[in-house]
Short mmCIF file of C-alpha atoms and ligand atoms in Angstrom, two decimals:
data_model
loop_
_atom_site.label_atom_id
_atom_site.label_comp_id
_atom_site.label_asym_id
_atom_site.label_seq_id
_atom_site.Cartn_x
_atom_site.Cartn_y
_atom_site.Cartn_z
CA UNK A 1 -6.51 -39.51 38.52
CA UNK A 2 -5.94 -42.41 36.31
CA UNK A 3 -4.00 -41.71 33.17
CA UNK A 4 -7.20 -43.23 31.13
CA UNK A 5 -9.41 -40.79 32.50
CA UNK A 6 -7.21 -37.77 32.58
CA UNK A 7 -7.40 -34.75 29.74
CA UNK A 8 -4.35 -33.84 27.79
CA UNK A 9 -3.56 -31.63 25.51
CA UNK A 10 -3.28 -33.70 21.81
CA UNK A 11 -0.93 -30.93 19.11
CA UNK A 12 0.11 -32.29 15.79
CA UNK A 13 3.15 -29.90 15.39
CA UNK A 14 4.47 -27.77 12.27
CA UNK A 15 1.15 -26.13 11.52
CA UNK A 16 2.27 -22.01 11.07
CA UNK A 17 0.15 -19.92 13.22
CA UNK A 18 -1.27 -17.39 11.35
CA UNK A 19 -3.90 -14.35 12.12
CA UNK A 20 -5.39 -11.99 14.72
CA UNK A 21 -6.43 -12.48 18.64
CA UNK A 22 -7.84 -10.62 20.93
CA UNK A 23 -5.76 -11.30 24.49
CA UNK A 24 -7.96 -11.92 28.04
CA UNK A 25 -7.64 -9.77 31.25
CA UNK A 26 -4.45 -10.58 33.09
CA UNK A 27 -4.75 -13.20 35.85
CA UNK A 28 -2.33 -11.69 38.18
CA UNK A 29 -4.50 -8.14 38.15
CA UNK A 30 -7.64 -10.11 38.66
CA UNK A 31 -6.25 -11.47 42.15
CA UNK A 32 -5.58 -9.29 44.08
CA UNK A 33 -8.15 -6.57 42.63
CA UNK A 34 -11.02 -9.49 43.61
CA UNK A 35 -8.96 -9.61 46.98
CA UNK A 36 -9.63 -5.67 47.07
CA UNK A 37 -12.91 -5.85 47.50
CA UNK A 38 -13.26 -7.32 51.06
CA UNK A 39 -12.34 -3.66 52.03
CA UNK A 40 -15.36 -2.12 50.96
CA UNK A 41 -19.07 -2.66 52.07
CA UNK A 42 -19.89 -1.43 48.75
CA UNK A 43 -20.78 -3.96 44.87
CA UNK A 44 -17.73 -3.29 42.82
CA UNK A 45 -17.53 -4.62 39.12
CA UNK A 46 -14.55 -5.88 37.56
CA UNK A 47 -14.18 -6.09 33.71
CA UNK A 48 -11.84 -7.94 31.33
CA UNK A 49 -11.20 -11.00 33.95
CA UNK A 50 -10.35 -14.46 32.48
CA UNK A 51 -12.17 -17.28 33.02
CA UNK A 52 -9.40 -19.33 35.08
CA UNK A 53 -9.73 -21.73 37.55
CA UNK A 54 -7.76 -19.09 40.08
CA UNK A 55 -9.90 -16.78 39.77
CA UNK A 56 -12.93 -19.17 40.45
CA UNK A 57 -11.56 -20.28 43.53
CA UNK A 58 -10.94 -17.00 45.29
CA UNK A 59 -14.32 -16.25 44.47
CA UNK A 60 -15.00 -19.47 46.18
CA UNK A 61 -12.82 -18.14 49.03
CA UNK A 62 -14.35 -14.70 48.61
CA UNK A 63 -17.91 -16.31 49.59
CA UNK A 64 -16.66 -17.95 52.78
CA UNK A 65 -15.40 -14.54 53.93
CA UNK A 66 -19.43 -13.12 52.94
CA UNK A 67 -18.54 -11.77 49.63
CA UNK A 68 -20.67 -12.65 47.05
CA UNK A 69 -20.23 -12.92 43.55
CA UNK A 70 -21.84 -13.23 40.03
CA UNK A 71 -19.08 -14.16 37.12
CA UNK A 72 -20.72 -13.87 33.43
CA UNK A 73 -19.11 -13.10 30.43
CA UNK A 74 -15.67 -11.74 31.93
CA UNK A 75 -17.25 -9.05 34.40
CA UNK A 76 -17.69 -10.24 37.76
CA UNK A 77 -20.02 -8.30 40.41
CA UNK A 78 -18.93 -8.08 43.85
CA UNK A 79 -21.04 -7.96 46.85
CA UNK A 80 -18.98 -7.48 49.77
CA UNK A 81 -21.62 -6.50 52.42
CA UNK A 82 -21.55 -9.76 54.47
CA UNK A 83 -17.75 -9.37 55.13
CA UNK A 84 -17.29 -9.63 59.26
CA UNK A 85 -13.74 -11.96 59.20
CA UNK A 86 -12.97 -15.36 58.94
CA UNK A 87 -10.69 -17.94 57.73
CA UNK A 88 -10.46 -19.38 53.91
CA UNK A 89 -10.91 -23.28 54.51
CA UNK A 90 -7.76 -24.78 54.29
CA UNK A 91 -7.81 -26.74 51.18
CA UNK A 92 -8.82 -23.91 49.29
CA UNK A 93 -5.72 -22.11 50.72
CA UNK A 94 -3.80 -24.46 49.60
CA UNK A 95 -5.02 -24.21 45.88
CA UNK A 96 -3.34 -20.95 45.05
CA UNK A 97 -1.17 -18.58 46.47
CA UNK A 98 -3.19 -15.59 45.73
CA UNK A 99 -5.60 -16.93 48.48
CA UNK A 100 -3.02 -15.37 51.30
CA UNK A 101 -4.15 -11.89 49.78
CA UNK A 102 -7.10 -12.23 52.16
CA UNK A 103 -4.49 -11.54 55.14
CA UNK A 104 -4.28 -7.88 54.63
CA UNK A 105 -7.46 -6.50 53.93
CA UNK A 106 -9.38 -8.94 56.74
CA UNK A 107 -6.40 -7.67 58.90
CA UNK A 108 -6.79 -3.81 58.51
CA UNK A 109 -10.89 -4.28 58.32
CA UNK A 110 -11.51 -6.58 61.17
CA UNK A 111 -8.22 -6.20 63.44
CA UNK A 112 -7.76 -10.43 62.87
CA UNK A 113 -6.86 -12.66 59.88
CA UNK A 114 -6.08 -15.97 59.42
CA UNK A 115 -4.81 -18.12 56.64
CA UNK A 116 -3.56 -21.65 55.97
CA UNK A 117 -0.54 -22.01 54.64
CA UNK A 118 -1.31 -20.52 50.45
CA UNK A 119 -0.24 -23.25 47.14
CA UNK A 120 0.07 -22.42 43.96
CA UNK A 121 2.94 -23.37 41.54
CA UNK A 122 5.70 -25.43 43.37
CA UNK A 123 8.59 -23.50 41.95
CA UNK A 124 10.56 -22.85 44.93
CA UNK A 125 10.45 -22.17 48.66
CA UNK A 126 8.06 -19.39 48.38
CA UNK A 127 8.52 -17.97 51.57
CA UNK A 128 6.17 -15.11 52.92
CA UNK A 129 8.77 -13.52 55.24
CA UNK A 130 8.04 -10.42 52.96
CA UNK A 131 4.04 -10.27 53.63
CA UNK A 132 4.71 -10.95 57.26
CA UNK A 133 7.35 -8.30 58.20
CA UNK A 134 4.94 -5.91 56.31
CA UNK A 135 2.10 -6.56 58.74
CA UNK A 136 4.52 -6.32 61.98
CA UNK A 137 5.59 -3.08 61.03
CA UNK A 138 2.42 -1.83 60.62
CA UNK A 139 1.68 -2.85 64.03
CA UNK A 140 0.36 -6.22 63.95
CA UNK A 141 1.15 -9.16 65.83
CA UNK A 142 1.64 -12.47 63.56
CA UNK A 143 2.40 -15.46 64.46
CA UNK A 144 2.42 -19.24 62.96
CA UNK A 145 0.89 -22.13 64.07
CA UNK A 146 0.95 -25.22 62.45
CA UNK A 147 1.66 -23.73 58.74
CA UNK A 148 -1.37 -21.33 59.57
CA UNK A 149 -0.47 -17.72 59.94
CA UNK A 150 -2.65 -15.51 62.48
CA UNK A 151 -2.14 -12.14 62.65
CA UNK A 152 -3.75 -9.84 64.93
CA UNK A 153 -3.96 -5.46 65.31
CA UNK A 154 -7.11 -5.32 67.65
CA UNK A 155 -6.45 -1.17 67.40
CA UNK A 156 -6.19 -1.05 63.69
CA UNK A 157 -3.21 -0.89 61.54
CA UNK A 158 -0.89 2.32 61.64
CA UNK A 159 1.19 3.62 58.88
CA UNK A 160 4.44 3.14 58.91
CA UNK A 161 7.78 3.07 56.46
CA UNK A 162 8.68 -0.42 55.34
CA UNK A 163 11.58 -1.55 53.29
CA UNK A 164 11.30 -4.99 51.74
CA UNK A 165 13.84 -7.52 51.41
CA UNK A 166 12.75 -8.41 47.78
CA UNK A 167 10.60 -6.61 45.58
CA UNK A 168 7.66 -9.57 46.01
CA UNK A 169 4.53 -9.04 43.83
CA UNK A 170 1.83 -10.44 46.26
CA UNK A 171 3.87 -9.15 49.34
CA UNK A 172 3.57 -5.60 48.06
CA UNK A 173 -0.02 -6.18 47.00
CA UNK A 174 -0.85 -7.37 50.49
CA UNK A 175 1.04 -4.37 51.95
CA UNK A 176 -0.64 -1.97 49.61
CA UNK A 177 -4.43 -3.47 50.46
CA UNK A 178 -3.68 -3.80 54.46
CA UNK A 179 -2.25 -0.11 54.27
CA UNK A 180 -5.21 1.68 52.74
CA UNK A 181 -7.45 1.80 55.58
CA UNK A 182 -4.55 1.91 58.12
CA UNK A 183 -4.11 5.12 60.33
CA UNK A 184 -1.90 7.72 58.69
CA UNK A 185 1.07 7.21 55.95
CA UNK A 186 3.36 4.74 54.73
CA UNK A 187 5.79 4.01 52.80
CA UNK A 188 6.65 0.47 50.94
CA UNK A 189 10.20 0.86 49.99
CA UNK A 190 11.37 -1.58 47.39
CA UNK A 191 8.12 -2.06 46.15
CA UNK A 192 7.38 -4.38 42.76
CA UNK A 193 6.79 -2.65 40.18
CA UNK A 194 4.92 -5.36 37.66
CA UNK A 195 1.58 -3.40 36.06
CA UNK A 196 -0.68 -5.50 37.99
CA UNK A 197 0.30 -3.54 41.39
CA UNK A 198 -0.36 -0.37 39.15
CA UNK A 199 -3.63 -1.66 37.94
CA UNK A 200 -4.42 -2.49 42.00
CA UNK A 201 -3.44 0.65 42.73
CA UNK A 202 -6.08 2.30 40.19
CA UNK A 203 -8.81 0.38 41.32
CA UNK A 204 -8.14 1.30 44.93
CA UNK A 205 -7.43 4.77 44.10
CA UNK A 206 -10.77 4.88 42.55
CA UNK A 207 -12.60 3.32 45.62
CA UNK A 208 -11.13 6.58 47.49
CA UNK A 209 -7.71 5.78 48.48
CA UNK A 210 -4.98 7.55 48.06
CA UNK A 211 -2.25 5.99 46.89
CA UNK A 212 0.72 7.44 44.53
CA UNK A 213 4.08 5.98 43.31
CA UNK A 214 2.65 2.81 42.17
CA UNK A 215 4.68 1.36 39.03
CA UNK A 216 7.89 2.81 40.90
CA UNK A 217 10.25 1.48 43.57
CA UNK A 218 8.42 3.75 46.56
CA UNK A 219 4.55 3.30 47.05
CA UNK A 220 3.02 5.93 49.41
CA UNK A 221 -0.29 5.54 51.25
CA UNK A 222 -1.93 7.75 52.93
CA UNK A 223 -4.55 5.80 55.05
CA UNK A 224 -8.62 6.41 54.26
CA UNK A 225 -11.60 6.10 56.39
CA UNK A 226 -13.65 3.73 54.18
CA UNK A 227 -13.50 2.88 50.69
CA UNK A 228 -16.59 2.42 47.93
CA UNK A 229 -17.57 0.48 45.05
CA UNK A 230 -16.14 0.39 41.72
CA UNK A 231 -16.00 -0.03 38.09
CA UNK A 232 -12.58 -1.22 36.76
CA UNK A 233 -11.48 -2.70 33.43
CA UNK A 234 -8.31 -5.49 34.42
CA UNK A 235 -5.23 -4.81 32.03
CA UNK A 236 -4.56 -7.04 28.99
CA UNK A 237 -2.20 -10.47 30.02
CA UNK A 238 1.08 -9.94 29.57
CA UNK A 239 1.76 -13.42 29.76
CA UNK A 240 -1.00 -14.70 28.14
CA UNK A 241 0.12 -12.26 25.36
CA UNK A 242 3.77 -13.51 25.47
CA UNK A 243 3.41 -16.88 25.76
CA UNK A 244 1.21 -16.60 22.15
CA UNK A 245 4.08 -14.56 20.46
CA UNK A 246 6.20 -16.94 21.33
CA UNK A 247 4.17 -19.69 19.85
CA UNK A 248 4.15 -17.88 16.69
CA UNK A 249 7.70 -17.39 16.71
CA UNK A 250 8.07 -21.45 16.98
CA UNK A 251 6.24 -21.78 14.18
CA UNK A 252 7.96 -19.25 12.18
CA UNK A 253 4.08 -17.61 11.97
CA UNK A 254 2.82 -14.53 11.42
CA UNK A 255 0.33 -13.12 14.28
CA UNK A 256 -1.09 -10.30 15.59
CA UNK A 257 -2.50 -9.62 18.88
CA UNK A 258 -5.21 -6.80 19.86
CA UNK A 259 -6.09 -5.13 23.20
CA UNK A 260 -2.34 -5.71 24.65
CA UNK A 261 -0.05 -3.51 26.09
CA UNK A 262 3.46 -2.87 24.65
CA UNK A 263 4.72 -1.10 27.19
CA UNK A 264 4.38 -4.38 29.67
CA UNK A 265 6.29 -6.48 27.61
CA UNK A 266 9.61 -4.62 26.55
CA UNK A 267 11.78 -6.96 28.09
CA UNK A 268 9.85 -9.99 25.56
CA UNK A 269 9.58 -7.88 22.40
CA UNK A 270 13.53 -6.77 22.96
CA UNK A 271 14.72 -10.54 22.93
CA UNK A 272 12.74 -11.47 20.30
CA UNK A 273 13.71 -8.71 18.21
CA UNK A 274 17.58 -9.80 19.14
CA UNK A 275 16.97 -12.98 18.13
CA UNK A 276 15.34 -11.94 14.65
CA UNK A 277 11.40 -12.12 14.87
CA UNK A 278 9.68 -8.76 13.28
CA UNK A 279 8.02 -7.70 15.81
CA UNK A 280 5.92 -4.23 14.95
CA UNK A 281 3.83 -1.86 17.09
CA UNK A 282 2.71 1.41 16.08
CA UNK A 283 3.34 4.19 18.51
CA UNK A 284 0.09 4.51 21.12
CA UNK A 285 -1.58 1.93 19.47
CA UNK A 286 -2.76 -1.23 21.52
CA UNK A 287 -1.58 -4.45 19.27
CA UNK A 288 1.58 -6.28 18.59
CA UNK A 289 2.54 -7.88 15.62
CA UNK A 290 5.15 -10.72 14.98
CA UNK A 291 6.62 -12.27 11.79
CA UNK A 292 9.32 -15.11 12.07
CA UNK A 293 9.90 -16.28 8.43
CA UNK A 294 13.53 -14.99 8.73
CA UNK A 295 16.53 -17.26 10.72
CA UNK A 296 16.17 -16.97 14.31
CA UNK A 297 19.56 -16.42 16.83
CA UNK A 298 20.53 -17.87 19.92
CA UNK A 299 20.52 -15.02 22.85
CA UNK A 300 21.38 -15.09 26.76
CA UNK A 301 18.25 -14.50 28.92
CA UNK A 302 17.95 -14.33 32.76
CA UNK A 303 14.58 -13.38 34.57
CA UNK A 304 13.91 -10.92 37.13
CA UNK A 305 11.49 -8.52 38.75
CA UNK A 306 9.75 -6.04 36.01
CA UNK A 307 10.78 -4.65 33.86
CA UNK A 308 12.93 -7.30 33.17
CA UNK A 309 12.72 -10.20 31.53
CA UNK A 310 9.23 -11.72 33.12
CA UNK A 311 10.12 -15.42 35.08
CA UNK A 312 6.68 -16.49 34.18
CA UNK A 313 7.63 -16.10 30.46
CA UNK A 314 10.69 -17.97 30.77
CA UNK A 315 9.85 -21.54 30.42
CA UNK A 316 7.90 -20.74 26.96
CA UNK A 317 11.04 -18.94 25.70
CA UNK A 318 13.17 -21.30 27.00
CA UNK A 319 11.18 -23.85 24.49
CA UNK A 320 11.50 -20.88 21.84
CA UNK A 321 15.59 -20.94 21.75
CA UNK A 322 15.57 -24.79 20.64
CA UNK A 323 14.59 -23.92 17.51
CA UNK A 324 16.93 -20.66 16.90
CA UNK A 325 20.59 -21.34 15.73
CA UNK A 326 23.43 -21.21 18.46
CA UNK A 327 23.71 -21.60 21.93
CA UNK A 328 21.66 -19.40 24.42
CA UNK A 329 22.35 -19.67 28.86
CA UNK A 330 18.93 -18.89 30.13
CA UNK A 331 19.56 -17.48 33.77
CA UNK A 332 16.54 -18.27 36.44
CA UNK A 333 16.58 -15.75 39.08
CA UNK A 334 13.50 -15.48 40.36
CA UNK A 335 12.49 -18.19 41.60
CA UNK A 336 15.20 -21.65 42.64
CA UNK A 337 13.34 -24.53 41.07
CA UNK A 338 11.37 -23.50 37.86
CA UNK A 339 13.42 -25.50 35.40
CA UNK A 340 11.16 -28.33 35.84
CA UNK A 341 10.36 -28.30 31.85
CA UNK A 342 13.91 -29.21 30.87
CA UNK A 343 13.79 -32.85 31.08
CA UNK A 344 10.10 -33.09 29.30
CA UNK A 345 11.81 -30.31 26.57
CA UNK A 346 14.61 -33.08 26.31
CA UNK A 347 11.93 -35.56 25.46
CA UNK A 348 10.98 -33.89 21.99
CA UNK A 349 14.70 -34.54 20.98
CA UNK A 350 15.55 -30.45 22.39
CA UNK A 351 19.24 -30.37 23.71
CA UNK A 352 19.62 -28.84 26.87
CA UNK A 353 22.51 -28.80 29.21
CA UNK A 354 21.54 -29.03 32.65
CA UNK A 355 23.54 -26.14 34.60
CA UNK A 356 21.25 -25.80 37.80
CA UNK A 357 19.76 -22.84 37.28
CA UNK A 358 21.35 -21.19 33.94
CA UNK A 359 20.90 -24.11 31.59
CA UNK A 360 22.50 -23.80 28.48
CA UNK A 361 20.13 -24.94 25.06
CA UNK A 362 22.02 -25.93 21.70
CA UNK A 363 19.63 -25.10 19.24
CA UNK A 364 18.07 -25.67 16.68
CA UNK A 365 17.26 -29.44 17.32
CA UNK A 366 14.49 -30.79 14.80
CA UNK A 367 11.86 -32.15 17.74
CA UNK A 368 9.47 -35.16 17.43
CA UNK A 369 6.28 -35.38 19.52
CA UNK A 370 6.32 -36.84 22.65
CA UNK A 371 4.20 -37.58 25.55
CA UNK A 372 5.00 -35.36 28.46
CA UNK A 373 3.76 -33.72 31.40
CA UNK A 374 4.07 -29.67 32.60
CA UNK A 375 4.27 -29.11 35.90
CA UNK A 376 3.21 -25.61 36.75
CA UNK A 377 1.17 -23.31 34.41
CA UNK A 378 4.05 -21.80 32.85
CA UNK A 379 5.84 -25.34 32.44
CA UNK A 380 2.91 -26.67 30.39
CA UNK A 381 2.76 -23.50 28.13
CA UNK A 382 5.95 -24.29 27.09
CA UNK A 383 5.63 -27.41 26.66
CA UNK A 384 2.65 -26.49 24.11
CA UNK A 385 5.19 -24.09 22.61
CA UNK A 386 7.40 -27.13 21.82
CA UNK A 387 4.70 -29.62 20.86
CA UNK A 388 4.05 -26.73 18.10
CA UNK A 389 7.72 -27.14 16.42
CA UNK A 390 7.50 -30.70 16.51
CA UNK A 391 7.06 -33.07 13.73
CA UNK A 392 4.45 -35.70 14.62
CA UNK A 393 1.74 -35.98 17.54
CA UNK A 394 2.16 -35.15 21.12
CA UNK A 395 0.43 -35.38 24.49
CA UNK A 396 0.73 -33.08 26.97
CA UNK A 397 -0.43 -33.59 30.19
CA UNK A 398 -0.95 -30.93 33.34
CA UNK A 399 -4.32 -29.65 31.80
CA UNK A 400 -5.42 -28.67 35.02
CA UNK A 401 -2.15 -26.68 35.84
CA UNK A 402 -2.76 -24.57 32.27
CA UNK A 403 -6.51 -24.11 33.33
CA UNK A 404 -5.72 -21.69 36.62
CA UNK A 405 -3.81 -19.61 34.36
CA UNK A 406 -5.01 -19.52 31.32
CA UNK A 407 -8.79 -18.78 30.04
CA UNK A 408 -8.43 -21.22 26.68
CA UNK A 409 -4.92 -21.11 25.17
CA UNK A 410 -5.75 -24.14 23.21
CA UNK A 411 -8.37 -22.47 21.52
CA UNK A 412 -7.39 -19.50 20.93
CA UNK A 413 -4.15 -21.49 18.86
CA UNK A 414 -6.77 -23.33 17.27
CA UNK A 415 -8.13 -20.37 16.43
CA UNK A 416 -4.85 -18.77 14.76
CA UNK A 417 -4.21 -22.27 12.65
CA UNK A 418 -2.58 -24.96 15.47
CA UNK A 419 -3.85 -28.57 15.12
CA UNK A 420 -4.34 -28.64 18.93
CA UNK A 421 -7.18 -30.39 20.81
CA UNK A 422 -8.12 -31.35 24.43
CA UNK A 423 -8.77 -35.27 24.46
CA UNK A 424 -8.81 -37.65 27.07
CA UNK A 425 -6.42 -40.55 26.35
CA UNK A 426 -5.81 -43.54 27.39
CA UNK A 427 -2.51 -44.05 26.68
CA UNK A 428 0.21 -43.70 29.91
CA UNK A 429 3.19 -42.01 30.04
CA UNK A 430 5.88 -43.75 28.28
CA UNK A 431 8.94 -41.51 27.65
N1 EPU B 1 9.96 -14.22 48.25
C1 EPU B 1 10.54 -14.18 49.48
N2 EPU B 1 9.79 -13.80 50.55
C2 EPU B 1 8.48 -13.45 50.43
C3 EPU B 1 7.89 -13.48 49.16
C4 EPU B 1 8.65 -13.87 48.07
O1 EPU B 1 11.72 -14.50 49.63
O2 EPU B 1 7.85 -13.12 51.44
C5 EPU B 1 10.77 -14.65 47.09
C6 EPU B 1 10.18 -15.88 46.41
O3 EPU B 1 10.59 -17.06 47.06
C7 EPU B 1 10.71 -15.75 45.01
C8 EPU B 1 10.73 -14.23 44.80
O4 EPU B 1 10.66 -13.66 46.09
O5 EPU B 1 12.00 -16.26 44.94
C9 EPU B 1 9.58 -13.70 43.96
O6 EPU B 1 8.36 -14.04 44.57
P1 EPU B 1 7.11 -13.07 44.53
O7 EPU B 1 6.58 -12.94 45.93
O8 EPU B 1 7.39 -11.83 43.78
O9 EPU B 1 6.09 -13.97 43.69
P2 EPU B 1 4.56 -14.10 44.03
O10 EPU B 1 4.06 -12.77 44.40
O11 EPU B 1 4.31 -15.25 44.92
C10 EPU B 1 3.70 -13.50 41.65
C11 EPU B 1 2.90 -14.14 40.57
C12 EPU B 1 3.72 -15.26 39.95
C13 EPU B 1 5.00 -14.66 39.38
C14 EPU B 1 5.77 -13.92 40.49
C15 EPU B 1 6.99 -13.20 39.99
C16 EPU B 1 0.62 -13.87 41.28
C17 EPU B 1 -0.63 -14.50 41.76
N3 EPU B 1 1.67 -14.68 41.12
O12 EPU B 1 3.98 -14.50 42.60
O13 EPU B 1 2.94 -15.78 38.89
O14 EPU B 1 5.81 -15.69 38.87
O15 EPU B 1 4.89 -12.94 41.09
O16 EPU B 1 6.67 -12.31 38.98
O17 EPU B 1 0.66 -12.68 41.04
C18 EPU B 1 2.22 -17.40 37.35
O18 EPU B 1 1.37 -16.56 36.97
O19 EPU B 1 2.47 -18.45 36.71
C19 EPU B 1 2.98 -17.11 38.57
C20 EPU B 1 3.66 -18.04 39.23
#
């Protein structure tokens, strides 16, 4: 695309957000529960899902496989009864990663599944050694050819106990589909333990499955017959949520957010309460509030599996501890190359030591607005995050990175005070 025609994101910075949102469905329940419902011949609704560009392509891949779908308002109706196999086209594949959760319900429904090799954010190797060892041990026979993985159980799937190498979120998701309707019980040892498996788990539990552990480190499955429709509301965005509390914190705001989920974001909240944000929830109650008039603190942060400290939230909060006072080492362990926001942080004056994967950021720096570009969904968040502290205009670029994860984070900032807009400028990238 050429940079006159392209959208970015235009932010005059320093504006204080200020009032009360209602969050969106999370993206990463919405995946794999759409993926869910190639294992039924039955309509299934799903409420609460965001209006992403992920989710409207693996309803694109959905239809190839003979699901069809109607998407209005945040509910989308499933109508699975065309569902006899097949292959997502390969460019659609390769648009997300959550289009490889086909593999294990086509696999355990129609004894074959194939899948071109799945994209998504390029923030490390991304192997699927995980998802693939899963399937062998539950009898299959996978191979790859040509980046395309085939796998193959003629006879069905049988249970079995698996241990994974690494807790992976779409590996156990895959697992946990493929093993519903396989013969007898197993075990996935290891499991993740993010809310969104526990949300799958619910909705498949409510189709007739019987599944119990979900949340903890062992998942057990005891394999079902068939499975039917559904009705099932998608938990609130824990990331969508976090990413916006940290954009008040930048602005030294005052926000509160309705329809969340404390509990799923412990790991945030307890950082930002280190660093000195007021951050209040009332006991059962489903909102967060934040105030950050007081002086903020540097803090150490490294990511991991939940519930610790969420890798998708740590490019935001990474633009968060410019603006605190001291020197914080944010740790990456998740996943090897998602510190691709450092040098377009560096460009709105933020001083960050490069130390490969546990940078080091020497805060607070007074940023200026720059012309940048994110590079994932998460990158570009933050990069908003920053654009919001700094004095001046910015452009960010990577709109259509932001748009597969988030339903309208622009607005909704608009909404709580920002001076944000989408424009398409002509101007190329210059710093
Ligand atoms: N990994 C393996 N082998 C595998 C699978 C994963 O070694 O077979 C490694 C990965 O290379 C990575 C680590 O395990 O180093 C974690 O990967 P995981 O499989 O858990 O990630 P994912 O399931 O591909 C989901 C989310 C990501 C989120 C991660 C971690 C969805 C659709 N995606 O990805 O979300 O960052 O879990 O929490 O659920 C995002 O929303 O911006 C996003 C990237």
């Amino acid at each position: 695309m050429s940079a006159a025609a392209e959208p970015c994101f235009r932010i005059n910075g320093l504006r204080r957000l200020d009032g009360l949102l209602r969050v969106n469905g999370a993206k990463n329940a919405a995946l794999p529960c759409l993926a869910a419902s190639l294992l039924s011949d039955q309509p299934s609704r799903l409420r609460r899902v965001p209006n992403i560009e992920d989710v409207r392509r693996l309803l694109e891949i959905l239809s190839f496989l003979g699901v069809e779908s109607d998407f209005h308002d945040n509910e989308v109706v499933v109508r699975p009864s065309g569902v006899c196999g097949g292959s997502p086209p390969d460019a659609l594949a390769a648009a997300l990663r959550a289009s490889f959760l086909v593999m294990g319900p086509l696999l355990v429904r129609t004894g074959l599944a194939s899948c071109g090799t799945p994209g998504g954010d390029v923030i490390g190797a991304r192997p699927l050694d995980v998802h693939l060892a899963g399937f062998r041990a539950l009898g299959a026979e996978v191979e790859s050819v040509g980046g395309r993985t085939i796998a193959r159980a003629p006879h069905g799937l049988r249970g079995a106990t698996f241990v994974l190498d690494y807790p992976s979120v779409l590996g156990t998701e895959n697992l946990l589909l493929a093993a519903t309707l396989a013969r007898g019980r197993t075990r996935l040892v290891n499991a993740a333990m993010e809310p969104e498996i526990i949300c799958l788990a619910e909705m498949l539990n409510r189709m007739g499955a019987s599944i119990s552990g979900a949340g903890g480190h062992t998942i057990t499955i005891d394999g079902v017959e068939r499975l039917t429709g559904v009705e099932h509301e998608l938990i609130p965005d824990r990331i969508e949520t976090g990413s916006l509390l940290i954009a008040a914190a930048v602005t030294r705001g005052q926000v509160c957010l309705q329809g969340v989920r404390p509990d799923h974001l412990e790991s945030l909240l307890g950082k930002l309460s280190e660093i000195g944000v007021d951050v209040s929830q009332k006991p059962g109650q489903l909102d967060i509030a934040v105030e950050a008039d007081a002086r903020l603190t540097a803090t150490n942060l490294q990511s991991l599996p939940f519930p610790g400290f969420a890798t998708d939230l740590q490019a935001p909060m990474t633009a968060l501890l410019t603006q605190v006072e001291g020197t914080s080492v944010v740790h990456e362990r998740v996943f090897e190359n998602r510190m691709q926001h450092l040098d377009e942080l560096r460009k709105f004056g933020a001083n960050i030591i490069a130390g490969g994967a546990a940078p080091v950021v020497i805060g607070p720096t007074p940023l200026t607005g720059a012309v940048v570009r994110g590079t994932d969904i998460r990158a570009t968040a933050a990069l908003i995050v920053a654009a919001l502290a700094a004095d001046g205009e910015s452009r960010i670029y990577g709109v259509d990175h932001l748009s597969r994860g988030y339903a309208d984070l622009a607005g909704q900032l608009q909404h709580l005070g920002a001076d944000i807009e989408l424009a398409r400028s002509a101007d190329t990238l210059t710093n």
